[in-house]
Tab-separated table of C-alpha atoms in Angstrom:
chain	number	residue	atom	x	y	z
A	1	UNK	CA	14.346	9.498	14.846
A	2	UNK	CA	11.343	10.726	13.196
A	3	UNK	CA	8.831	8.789	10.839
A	4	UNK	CA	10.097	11.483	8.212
A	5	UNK	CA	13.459	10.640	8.798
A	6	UNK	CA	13.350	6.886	9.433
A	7	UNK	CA	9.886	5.633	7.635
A	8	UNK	CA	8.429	2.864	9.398
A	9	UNK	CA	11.213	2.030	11.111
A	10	UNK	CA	11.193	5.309	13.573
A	11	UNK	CA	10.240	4.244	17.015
A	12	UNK	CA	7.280	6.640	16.634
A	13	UNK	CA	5.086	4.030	14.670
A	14	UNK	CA	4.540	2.535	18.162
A	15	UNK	CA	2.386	5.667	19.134
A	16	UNK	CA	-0.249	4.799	15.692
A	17	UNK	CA	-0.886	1.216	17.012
A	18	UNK	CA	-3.360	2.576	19.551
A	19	UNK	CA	-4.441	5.324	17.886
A	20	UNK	CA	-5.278	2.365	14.051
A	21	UNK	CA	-7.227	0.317	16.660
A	22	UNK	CA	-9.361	2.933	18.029
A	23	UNK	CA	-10.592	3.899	14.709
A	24	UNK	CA	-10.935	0.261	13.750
A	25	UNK	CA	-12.003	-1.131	16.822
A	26	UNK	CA	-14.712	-3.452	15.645
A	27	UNK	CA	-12.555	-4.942	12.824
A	28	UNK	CA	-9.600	-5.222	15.636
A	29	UNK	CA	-12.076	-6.746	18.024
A	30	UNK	CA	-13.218	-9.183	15.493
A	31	UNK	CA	-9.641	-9.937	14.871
A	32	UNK	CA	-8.121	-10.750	18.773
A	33	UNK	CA	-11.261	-12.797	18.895
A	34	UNK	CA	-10.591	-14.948	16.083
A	35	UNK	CA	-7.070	-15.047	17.422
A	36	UNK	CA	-8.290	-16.332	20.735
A	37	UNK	CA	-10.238	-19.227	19.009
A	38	UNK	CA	-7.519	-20.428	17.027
A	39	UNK	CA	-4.742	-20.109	19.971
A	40	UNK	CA	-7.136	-22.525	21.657
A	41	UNK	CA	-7.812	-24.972	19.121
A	42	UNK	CA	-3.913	-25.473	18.902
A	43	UNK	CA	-4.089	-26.771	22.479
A	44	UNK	CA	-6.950	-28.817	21.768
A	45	UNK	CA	-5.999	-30.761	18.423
A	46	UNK	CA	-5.192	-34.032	18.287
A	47	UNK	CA	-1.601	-34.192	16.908
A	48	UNK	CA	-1.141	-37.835	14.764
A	49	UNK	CA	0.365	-38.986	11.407
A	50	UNK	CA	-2.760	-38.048	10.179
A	51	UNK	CA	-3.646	-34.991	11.305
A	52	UNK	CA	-0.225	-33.519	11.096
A	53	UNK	CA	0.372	-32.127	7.760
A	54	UNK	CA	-3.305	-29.590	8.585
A	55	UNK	CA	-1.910	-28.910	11.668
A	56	UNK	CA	1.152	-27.250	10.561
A	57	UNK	CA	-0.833	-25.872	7.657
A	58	UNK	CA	-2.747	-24.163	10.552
A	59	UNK	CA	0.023	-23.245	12.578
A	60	UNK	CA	1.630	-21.458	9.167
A	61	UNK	CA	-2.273	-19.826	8.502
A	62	UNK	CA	-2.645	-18.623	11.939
A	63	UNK	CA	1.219	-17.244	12.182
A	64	UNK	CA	0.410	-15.206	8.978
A	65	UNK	CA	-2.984	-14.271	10.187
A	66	UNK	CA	-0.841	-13.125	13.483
A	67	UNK	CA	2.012	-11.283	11.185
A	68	UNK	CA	-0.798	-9.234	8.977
A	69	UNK	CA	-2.725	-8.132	12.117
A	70	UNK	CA	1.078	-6.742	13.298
A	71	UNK	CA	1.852	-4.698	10.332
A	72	UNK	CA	-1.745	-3.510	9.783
A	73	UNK	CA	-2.260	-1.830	13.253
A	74	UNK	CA	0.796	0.122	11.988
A	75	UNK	CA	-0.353	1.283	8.829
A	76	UNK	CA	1.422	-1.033	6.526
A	77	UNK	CA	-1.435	-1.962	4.991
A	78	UNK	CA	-0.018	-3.360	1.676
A	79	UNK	CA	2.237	-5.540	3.457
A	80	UNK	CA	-0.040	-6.455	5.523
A	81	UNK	CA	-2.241	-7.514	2.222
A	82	UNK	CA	0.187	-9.595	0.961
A	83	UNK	CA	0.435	-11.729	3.985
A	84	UNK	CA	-3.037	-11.604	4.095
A	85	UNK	CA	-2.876	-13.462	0.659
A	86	UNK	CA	-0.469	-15.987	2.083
A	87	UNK	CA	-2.716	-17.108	4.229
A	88	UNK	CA	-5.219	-17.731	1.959
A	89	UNK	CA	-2.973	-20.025	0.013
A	90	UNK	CA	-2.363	-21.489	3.439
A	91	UNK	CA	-6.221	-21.753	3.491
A	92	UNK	CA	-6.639	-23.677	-0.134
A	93	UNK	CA	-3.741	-26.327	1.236
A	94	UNK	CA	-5.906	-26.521	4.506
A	95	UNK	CA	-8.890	-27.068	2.610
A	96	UNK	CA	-7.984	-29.342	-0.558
A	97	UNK	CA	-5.664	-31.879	2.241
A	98	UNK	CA	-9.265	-31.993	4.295
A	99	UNK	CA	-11.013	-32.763	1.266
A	100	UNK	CA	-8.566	-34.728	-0.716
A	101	UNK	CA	-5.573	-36.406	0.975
A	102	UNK	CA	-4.289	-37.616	-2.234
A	103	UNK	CA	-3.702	-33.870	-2.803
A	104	UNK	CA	-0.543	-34.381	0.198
A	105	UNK	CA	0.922	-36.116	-2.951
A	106	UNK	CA	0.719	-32.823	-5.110
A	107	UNK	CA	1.881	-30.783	-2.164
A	108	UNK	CA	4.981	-32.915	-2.249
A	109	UNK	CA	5.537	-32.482	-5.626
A	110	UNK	CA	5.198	-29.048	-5.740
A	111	UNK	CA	7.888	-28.677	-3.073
A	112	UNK	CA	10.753	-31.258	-5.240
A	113	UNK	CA	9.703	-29.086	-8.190
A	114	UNK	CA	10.483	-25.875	-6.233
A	115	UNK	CA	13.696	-27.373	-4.242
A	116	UNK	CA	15.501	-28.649	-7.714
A	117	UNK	CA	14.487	-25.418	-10.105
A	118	UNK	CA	16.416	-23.922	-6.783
A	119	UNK	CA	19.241	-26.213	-7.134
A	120	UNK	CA	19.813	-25.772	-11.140
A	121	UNK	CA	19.418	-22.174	-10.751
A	122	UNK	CA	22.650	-21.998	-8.130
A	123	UNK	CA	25.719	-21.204	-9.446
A	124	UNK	CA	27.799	-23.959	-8.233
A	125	UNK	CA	31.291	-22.496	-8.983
A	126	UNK	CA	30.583	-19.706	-7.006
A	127	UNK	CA	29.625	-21.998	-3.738
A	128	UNK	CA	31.775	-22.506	-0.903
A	129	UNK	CA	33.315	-25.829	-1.412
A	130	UNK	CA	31.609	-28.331	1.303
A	131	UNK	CA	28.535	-26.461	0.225
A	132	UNK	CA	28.893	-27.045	-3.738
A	133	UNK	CA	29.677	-30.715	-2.981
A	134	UNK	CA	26.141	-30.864	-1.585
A	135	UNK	CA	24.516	-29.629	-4.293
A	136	UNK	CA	25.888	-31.682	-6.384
A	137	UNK	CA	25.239	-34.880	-4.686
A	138	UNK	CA	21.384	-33.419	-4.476
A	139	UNK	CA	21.716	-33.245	-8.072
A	140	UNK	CA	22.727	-36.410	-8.738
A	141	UNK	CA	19.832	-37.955	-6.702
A	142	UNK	CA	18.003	-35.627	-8.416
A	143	UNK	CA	19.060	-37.284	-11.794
A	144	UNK	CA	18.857	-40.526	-11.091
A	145	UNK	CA	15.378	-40.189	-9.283
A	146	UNK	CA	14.087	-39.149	-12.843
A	147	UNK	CA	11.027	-36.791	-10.729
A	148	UNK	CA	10.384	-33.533	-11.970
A	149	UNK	CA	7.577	-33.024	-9.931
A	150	UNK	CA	5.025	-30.036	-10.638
A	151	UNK	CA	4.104	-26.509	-9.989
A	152	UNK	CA	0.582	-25.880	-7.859
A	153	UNK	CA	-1.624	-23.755	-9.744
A	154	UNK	CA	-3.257	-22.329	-7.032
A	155	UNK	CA	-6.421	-21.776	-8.566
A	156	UNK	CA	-6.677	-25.384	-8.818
A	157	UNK	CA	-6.081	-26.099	-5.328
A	158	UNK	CA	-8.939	-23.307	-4.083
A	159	UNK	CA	-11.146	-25.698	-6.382
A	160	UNK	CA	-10.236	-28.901	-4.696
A	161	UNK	CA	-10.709	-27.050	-1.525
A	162	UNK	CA	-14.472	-26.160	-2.948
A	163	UNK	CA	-13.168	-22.150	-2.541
A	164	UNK	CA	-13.248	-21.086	-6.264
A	165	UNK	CA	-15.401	-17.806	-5.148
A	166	UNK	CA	-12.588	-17.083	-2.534
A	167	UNK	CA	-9.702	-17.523	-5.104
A	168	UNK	CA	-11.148	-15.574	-7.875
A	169	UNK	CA	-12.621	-12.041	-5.650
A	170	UNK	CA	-10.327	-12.232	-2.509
A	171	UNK	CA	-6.477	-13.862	-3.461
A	172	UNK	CA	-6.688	-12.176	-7.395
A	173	UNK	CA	-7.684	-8.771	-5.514
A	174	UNK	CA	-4.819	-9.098	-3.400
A	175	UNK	CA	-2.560	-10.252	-5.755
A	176	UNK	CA	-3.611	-6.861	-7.629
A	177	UNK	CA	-3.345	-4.230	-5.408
A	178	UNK	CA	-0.759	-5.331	-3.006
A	179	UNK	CA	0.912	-8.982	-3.612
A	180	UNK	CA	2.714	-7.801	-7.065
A	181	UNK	CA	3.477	-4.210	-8.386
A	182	UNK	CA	0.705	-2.515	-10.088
A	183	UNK	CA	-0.994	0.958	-10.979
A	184	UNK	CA	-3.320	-0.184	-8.581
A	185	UNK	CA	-1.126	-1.090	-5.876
A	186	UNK	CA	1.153	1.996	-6.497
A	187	UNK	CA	-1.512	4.530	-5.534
A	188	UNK	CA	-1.406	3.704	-1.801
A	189	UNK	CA	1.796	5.555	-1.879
A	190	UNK	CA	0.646	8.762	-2.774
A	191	UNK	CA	-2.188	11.284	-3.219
A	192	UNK	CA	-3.048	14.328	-4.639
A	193	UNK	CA	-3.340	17.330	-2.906
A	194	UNK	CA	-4.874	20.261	-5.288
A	195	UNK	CA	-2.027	20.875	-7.224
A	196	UNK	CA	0.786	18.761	-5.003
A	197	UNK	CA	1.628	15.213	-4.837
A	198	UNK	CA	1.599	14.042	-1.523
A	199	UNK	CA	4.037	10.316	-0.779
A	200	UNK	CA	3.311	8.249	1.275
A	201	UNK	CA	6.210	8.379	4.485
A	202	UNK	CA	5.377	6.074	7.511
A	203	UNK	CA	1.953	6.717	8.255
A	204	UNK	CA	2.332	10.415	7.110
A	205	UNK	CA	2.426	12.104	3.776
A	206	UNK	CA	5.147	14.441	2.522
A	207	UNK	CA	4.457	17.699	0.025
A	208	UNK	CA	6.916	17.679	-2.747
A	209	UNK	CA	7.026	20.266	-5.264
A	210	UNK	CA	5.105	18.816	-8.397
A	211	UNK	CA	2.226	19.142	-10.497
A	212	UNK	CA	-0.304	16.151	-10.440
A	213	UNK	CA	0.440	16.013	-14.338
A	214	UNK	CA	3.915	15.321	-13.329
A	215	UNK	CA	2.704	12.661	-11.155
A	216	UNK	CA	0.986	10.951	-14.195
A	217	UNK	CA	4.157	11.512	-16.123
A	218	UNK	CA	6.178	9.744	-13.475
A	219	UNK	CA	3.914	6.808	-13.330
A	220	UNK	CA	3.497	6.153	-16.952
A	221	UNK	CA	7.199	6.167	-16.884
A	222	UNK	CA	7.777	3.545	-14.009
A	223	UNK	CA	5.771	1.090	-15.664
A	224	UNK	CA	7.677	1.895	-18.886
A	225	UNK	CA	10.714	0.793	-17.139
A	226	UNK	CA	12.230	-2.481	-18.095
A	227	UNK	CA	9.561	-3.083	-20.847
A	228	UNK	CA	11.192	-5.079	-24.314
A	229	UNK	CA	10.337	-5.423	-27.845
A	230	UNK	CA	8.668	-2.064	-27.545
A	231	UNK	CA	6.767	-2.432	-24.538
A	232	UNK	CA	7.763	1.406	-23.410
A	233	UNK	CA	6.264	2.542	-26.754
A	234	UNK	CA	3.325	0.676	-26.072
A	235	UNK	CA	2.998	2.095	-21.849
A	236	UNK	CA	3.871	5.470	-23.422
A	237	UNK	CA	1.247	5.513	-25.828
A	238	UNK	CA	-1.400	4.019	-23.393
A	239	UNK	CA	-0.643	6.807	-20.901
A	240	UNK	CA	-4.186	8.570	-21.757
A	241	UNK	CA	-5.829	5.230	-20.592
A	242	UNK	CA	-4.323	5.032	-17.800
A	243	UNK	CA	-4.122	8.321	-16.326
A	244	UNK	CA	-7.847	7.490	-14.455
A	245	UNK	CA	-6.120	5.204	-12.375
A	246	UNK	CA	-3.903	7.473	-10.938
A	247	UNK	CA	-6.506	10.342	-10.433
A	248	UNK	CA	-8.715	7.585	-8.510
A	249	UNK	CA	-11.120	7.784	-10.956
């Protein structure tokens, strides 16, 4: 099936891979290289009560690293973005445990705080039986643990790791224009073509019949979408701001 037909998912996408890393050889150099380095420091690392917590941080960090490398070689660069910011919350972990291990404790807590918002969240009489009786024993240890523990705030963690710079120009970029849904992050998915709007299909783009006005239109309206206590008055009426974005202005 064809990338038209099938997206990224057409056995075609195979034939870009060589084709991305000829025109970004040096970056894809750069990138097996670093790959090697860390493959090899795996075999090398001393593996201890100590030193095991970084170790699977790096293991997670390197997998991610591995994953983005995968998805950018066939065009999906967004995705391939996000993961890229995954690893650098990887990287703050990595960085505040080496600097801090008193931060392990936080990194526990973050994960009971996670695991019982999870558990309240489930809707118990909806469970499969041996599975609801479970839960509810994890609730009641829960209960009578009396822990709450506590959300990371990540840029926290980047400063215990002593990577404030990296947090605030490399993760927030990421989180803008791929991580989370944005104007920003939108515009990889299409471009204008004189008067047509091209979309974004696979690593090609597809003419449909439209104005580049009617692009705007569409846009305004997508982030419109969902919006309460007049939040679609408010997108509608900042359409005129935001129309630069989508021109790439």
């Amino acid at each position: 099936m064809s990338i038209e037909e099938k997206g990224f998912l057409s056995l075609e996408i195979a034939a870009y891979v060589d084709k991305h890393r000829a025109e970004n050889r040096a970056w894809f150099s750069l990138a097996t290289d670093l790959n090697s380095v860390a493959q090899q420091l795996l075999l090398e690392v001393p593996l201890d009560d100590e030193t095991f917590p970084s170790v699977l941080l790096f293991v997670r960090g390197l997998s991610s690293f591995q994953a983005a490398i995968l998805l950018a070689e066939r065009g999906l660069i967004q995705d391939a973005r996000t993961l890229t910011r995954s690893c650098f919350e990887t990287l703050f972990c990595f960085g505040a445990l080496r600097n801090d291990l008193g931060f392990l404790e936080q990194f526990e807590n973050h994960d009971f705080y996670g695991k019982s918002t999870f558990a309240n969240a489930l809707p118990a009489g909806k469970l499969e039986p041996d599975v609801a009786e479970i839960l509810s024993q994890f609730l009641e240890r829960l209960a009578r643990s009396g822990e709450k523990g506590e959300w990371l705030r990540w840029d926290k963690v980047a400063d215990l790791a002593g990577l404030r710079d990296i947090y605030g120009v490399y993760y927030r970029g990421l989180s803008l224009d791929a991580a989370h849904p944005s104007p920003t992050a939108l515009k990889r998915y299409y471009k204008i073509n004189g008067r047509n709007v091209e979309l974004a299909v696979g690593t090609k783009s597809a003419r449909r019949k439209g104005h580049r006005r009617n692009a705007h239109r569409v846009m305004c309206r997508l982030l419109a979408t969902g919006h309460i206590d007049g939040g679609a008055r408010r997108t509608s009426r900042n359409c005129g701001k935001i129309e630069p974005v989508f021109r790439g202005t």
